[in-house]
Amino acid sequence: MFRLAQRIKFSGLAPSRSVRSLFTADKYPVKRGNYSELNAEDIKYFESFLNSKDLLTDKKDLDAVNVDWMQKYRGQSKLLLKPRSVSEVSKILKHCHDRKLAVVPQGGNTGLVGGSVPVFDEIVISLANLNKIRKFDDVSGTLTVDAGVILQTADEWLRERGYIFPLDLGAKGSCQIGGNVATNAGGLRLLRYGSLHGTVLGIEAVLPNGDIFNGLSTLRKDNTGLDLKQLFIGSEGSIGIITGVSVLCPPKSNSVNVAWLGLDSYEAVQKTFKLAKNALGEILSSFECVDRASMEVVDAALKKHDMEAQQPLESMHPYQILIETSGSNSEHDEQKLNAFLENSMENELVVDGVVAQDEGQIQALWQWREGISESSGKWGGVYKYDVSLPLPVMWDLVKAVENRLIERNLQSKTDSTKPVYATIGYGHIGDGNLHLNVCVREYTKEVEDVLEPFVFEFIAKHNGSVSAEHGVGFQKVHALQYSKDAGALKLIKEVKNMFDPHGIMNPYKFIE
Ligand code: FAD
Ligand code: 2HG
Ligand code: ZN
């Protein structure tokens, strides 16, 4: 039953840049806050300390930073600043604070909730030029970097030294470590290495008034009062700009195995997860699940771009899982994996599967999983929900949403004139995190009304969270009430106001 993975030709999809979205401010009911307008004096002040190529006002330069990765949210900023030092960030923010000019911190601009782009004319402050690896301790594995270091760059740098970055995600080639920390990104291996709330040891940040918070500790233990850095993890640019991060990195595993398995029911997925935890124990580093519709969407997106890739399995099983193990002894790890695979088949949980035989095959299997996010946005638009739900009801949400769309005549397997192309579910089973993507041919109010508040009410009913990993951004400001009570929201607002009394940091997002 277990076949060796074939080498899958999968060269990746180029993001389509053709769709022009309307301005966010024209699409949604949002009013510009009482902020000052940028004037010639402001520009003159910024020019007094920034390199001329780090202050951009050309439409062409601004177009790229005004629109998000999904091309769904579009702002109207007239100024992009790219500071090269913490003191430049500090001068910029102090001036904006004093003048009441609104700003948006921007990392790799890969965020999926509209948090990284302006809504009106906020100044975009890019961290791209703060991109140095500051120091590394190869005994403790503590890495200290500028916030603008690209995740993949850090990971590759660490791999050469026998370590890895504790976070991995599909956008690793563009997203920045500061952006990852600001969104508290979860990713593909949280199951093994934990959340950034645990692995980030220190943060340096510039506060809205220009003060520098120096919390760049590399200590694992520090019980001297409140752990302030935690406030910045997941703060989405609402209380300051992260300029430096220190993070505890795990050693690189000598032995990595990846298996792709086919299952006939969601119940089997849950049982297999339990079995995997017991049988694989400390070497289990990822447990991802995708449904048939997700695989069909990747397949169709590849074909649309004249690419061909052989599916990992011969049959399109309704649920497919990717299991990764990372350990230090290949013989021991393979023995454990084989015992688990045999057991899962004997128990009739897993009905088909392949095990990657080399690094190329490992990457190819991962690309099927990582390619879903991008493929789902290739049909005109996509509504993305990244939810936390108890495992038993996770796919009930996918089914309920699809049924509602079909019942209301908005989705059909045979009629390509319907606004919904596909409803798909995939995600990090190991973390209780489902990604529900509703791929549409066009954004319509009708579809939106079927999705919301239904999705949020479903989540609230099951005590889940409206954001497991992408954050709140612009998209979910009005959905927070489904996951947090009034008391918690009031406290968040008070903390935000304490850091940012003029409300200049990333307005219209995160908290109302
Ligand atoms: P941006 O998109 O630029 O910004 C995101 C937010 O952080 C914005 O609110 C911005 O204002 C703020 N911000 C950015 N930098 C700073 C800073 N230095 N200081 C203060 N605030 C800042 N997320 C997951 O959790 N798990 C995944 O598996 C995952 N996979 C993804 C796959 C793809 C293909 C894509 C496109 C996105 C994925 N994401 C995932 C979304 C995720 O949030 C981002 O990819 C990443 O964490 C954002 O980093 P960034 O540098 O691009 O930040
Ligand atoms: C993933 O797990 C990312 O692939 C992106 O978090 C999910 O695009 C999405 O909805
Ligand atoms: Zn995810």
GROMACS .gro file of C-alpha atoms and ligand atoms in nm, residues 69 104-112 115-116 127 147 167-171 174-188 235-238 240-243 369-370 373-374 428 435 469-470 473 506 509, ligand 1:
model
  106
   69TRP     CA    1  -0.095   4.024  -0.072
  104VAL     CA    2   0.126   5.172   0.927
  105PRO     CA    3   0.427   4.955   1.008
  106GLN     CA    4   0.492   4.717   0.720
  107GLY     CA    5   0.706   4.403   0.710
  108GLY     CA    6   0.690   4.166   0.413
  109ASN     CA    7   0.327   4.264   0.344
  110THR     CA    8   0.216   3.899   0.343
  111GLY     CA    9  -0.045   3.941   0.616
  112LEU     CA   10  -0.388   3.801   0.533
  115GLY     CA   11  -0.339   4.484   0.866
  116SER     CA   12  -0.023   4.576   0.678
  127LEU     CA   13   1.121   4.767   0.808
  147ALA     CA   14   1.298   4.303   1.269
  167LEU     CA   15   0.870   2.905   1.287
  168ASP     CA   16   0.801   2.797   0.930
  169LEU     CA   17   0.526   2.911   0.696
  170GLY     CA   18   0.437   2.934   0.329
  171ALA     CA   19   0.527   3.304   0.304
  174SER     CA   20   0.889   3.735   0.189
  175CYS     CA   21   0.766   3.775   0.546
  176GLN     CA   22   0.989   3.936   0.805
  177ILE     CA   23   1.063   3.824   1.158
  178GLY     CA   24   0.922   4.152   1.294
  179GLY     CA   25   0.601   4.086   1.099
  180ASN     CA   26   0.589   3.728   1.226
  181VAL     CA   27   0.620   3.848   1.583
  182ALA     CA   28   0.373   4.133   1.530
  183THR     CA   29   0.115   3.881   1.404
  184ASN     CA   30   0.220   3.603   1.643
  185ALA     CA   31   0.237   3.377   1.338
  186GLY     CA   32   0.174   3.008   1.403
  187GLY     CA   33   0.277   2.817   1.094
  188LEU     CA   34   0.354   2.459   1.010
  235SER     CA   35   0.010   4.346   1.865
  236GLU     CA   36  -0.014   4.397   1.485
  237GLY     CA   37   0.158   4.735   1.482
  238SER     CA   38  -0.095   4.883   1.724
  240GLY     CA   39   0.479   5.039   1.854
  241ILE     CA   40   0.727   4.926   1.593
  242ILE     CA   41   0.930   4.615   1.666
  243THR     CA   42   1.290   4.678   1.561
  369ARG     CA   43   0.024   2.177   0.143
  370GLU     CA   44   0.181   2.522   0.126
  373SER     CA   45  -0.326   2.931   0.037
  374GLU     CA   46  -0.213   3.084  -0.290
  428HIS     CA   47  -0.296   2.261   1.137
  435HIS     CA   48  -0.836   2.731   0.749
  469GLU     CA   49  -0.301   3.277   1.364
  470HIS     CA   50  -0.349   3.554   1.107
  473GLY     CA   51  -0.617   4.341   1.108
  506ASN     CA   52  -0.218   5.139   1.247
  509LYS     CA   53  -0.760   4.790   1.278
  513FAD     P1   54   0.309   4.224   0.728
  513FAD     O1   55   0.210   4.153   0.645
  513FAD     O2   56   0.387   4.330   0.663
  513FAD     O3   57   0.235   4.286   0.856
  513FAD     C1   58   0.146   4.212   0.931
  513FAD     C2   59   0.102   4.296   1.053
  513FAD     O4   60   0.212   4.318   1.140
  513FAD     C3   61   0.053   4.433   1.017
  513FAD     O5   62  -0.047   4.472   1.108
  513FAD     C4   63   0.174   4.524   1.034
  513FAD     O6   64   0.139   4.657   1.065
  513FAD     C5   65   0.245   4.456   1.149
  513FAD     N1   66   0.390   4.465   1.146
  513FAD     C6   67   0.474   4.417   1.051
  513FAD     N2   68   0.602   4.438   1.086
  513FAD     C7   69   0.599   4.502   1.206
  513FAD     C8   70   0.697   4.548   1.295
  513FAD     N3   71   0.827   4.535   1.270
  513FAD     N4   72   0.659   4.610   1.410
  513FAD     C9   73   0.526   4.623   1.439
  513FAD     N5   74   0.429   4.580   1.359
  513FAD    C10   75   0.464   4.519   1.244
  513FAD     N6   76   0.044   3.307   0.911
  513FAD    C11   77   0.051   3.212   1.007
  513FAD     O7   78   0.038   3.243   1.124
  513FAD     N7   79   0.074   3.081   0.972
  513FAD    C12   80   0.091   3.041   0.845
  513FAD     O8   81   0.110   2.923   0.819
  513FAD    C13   82   0.086   3.141   0.744
  513FAD     N8   83   0.106   3.106   0.616
  513FAD    C14   84   0.099   3.202   0.521
  513FAD    C15   85   0.117   3.163   0.389
  513FAD    C16   86   0.109   3.256   0.287
  513FAD    C17   87   0.131   3.213   0.144
  513FAD    C18   88   0.083   3.392   0.319
  513FAD    C19   89   0.075   3.495   0.211
  513FAD    C20   90   0.065   3.432   0.451
  513FAD    C21   91   0.071   3.338   0.553
  513FAD     N9   92   0.052   3.371   0.687
  513FAD    C22   93   0.060   3.275   0.783
  513FAD    C23   94   0.013   3.508   0.729
  513FAD    C24   95   0.114   3.571   0.821
  513FAD     O9   96   0.055   3.667   0.907
  513FAD    C25   97   0.230   3.637   0.755
  513FAD    O10   98   0.280   3.565   0.648
  513FAD    C26   99   0.346   3.686   0.841
  513FAD    O11  100   0.350   3.654   0.977
  513FAD    C27  101   0.340   3.836   0.832
  513FAD    O12  102   0.470   3.885   0.824
  513FAD     P2  103   0.501   4.011   0.732
  513FAD    O13  104   0.641   4.049   0.757
  513FAD    O14  105   0.463   3.987   0.593
  513FAD    O15  106   0.406   4.121   0.798
   0.00000   0.00000   0.00000
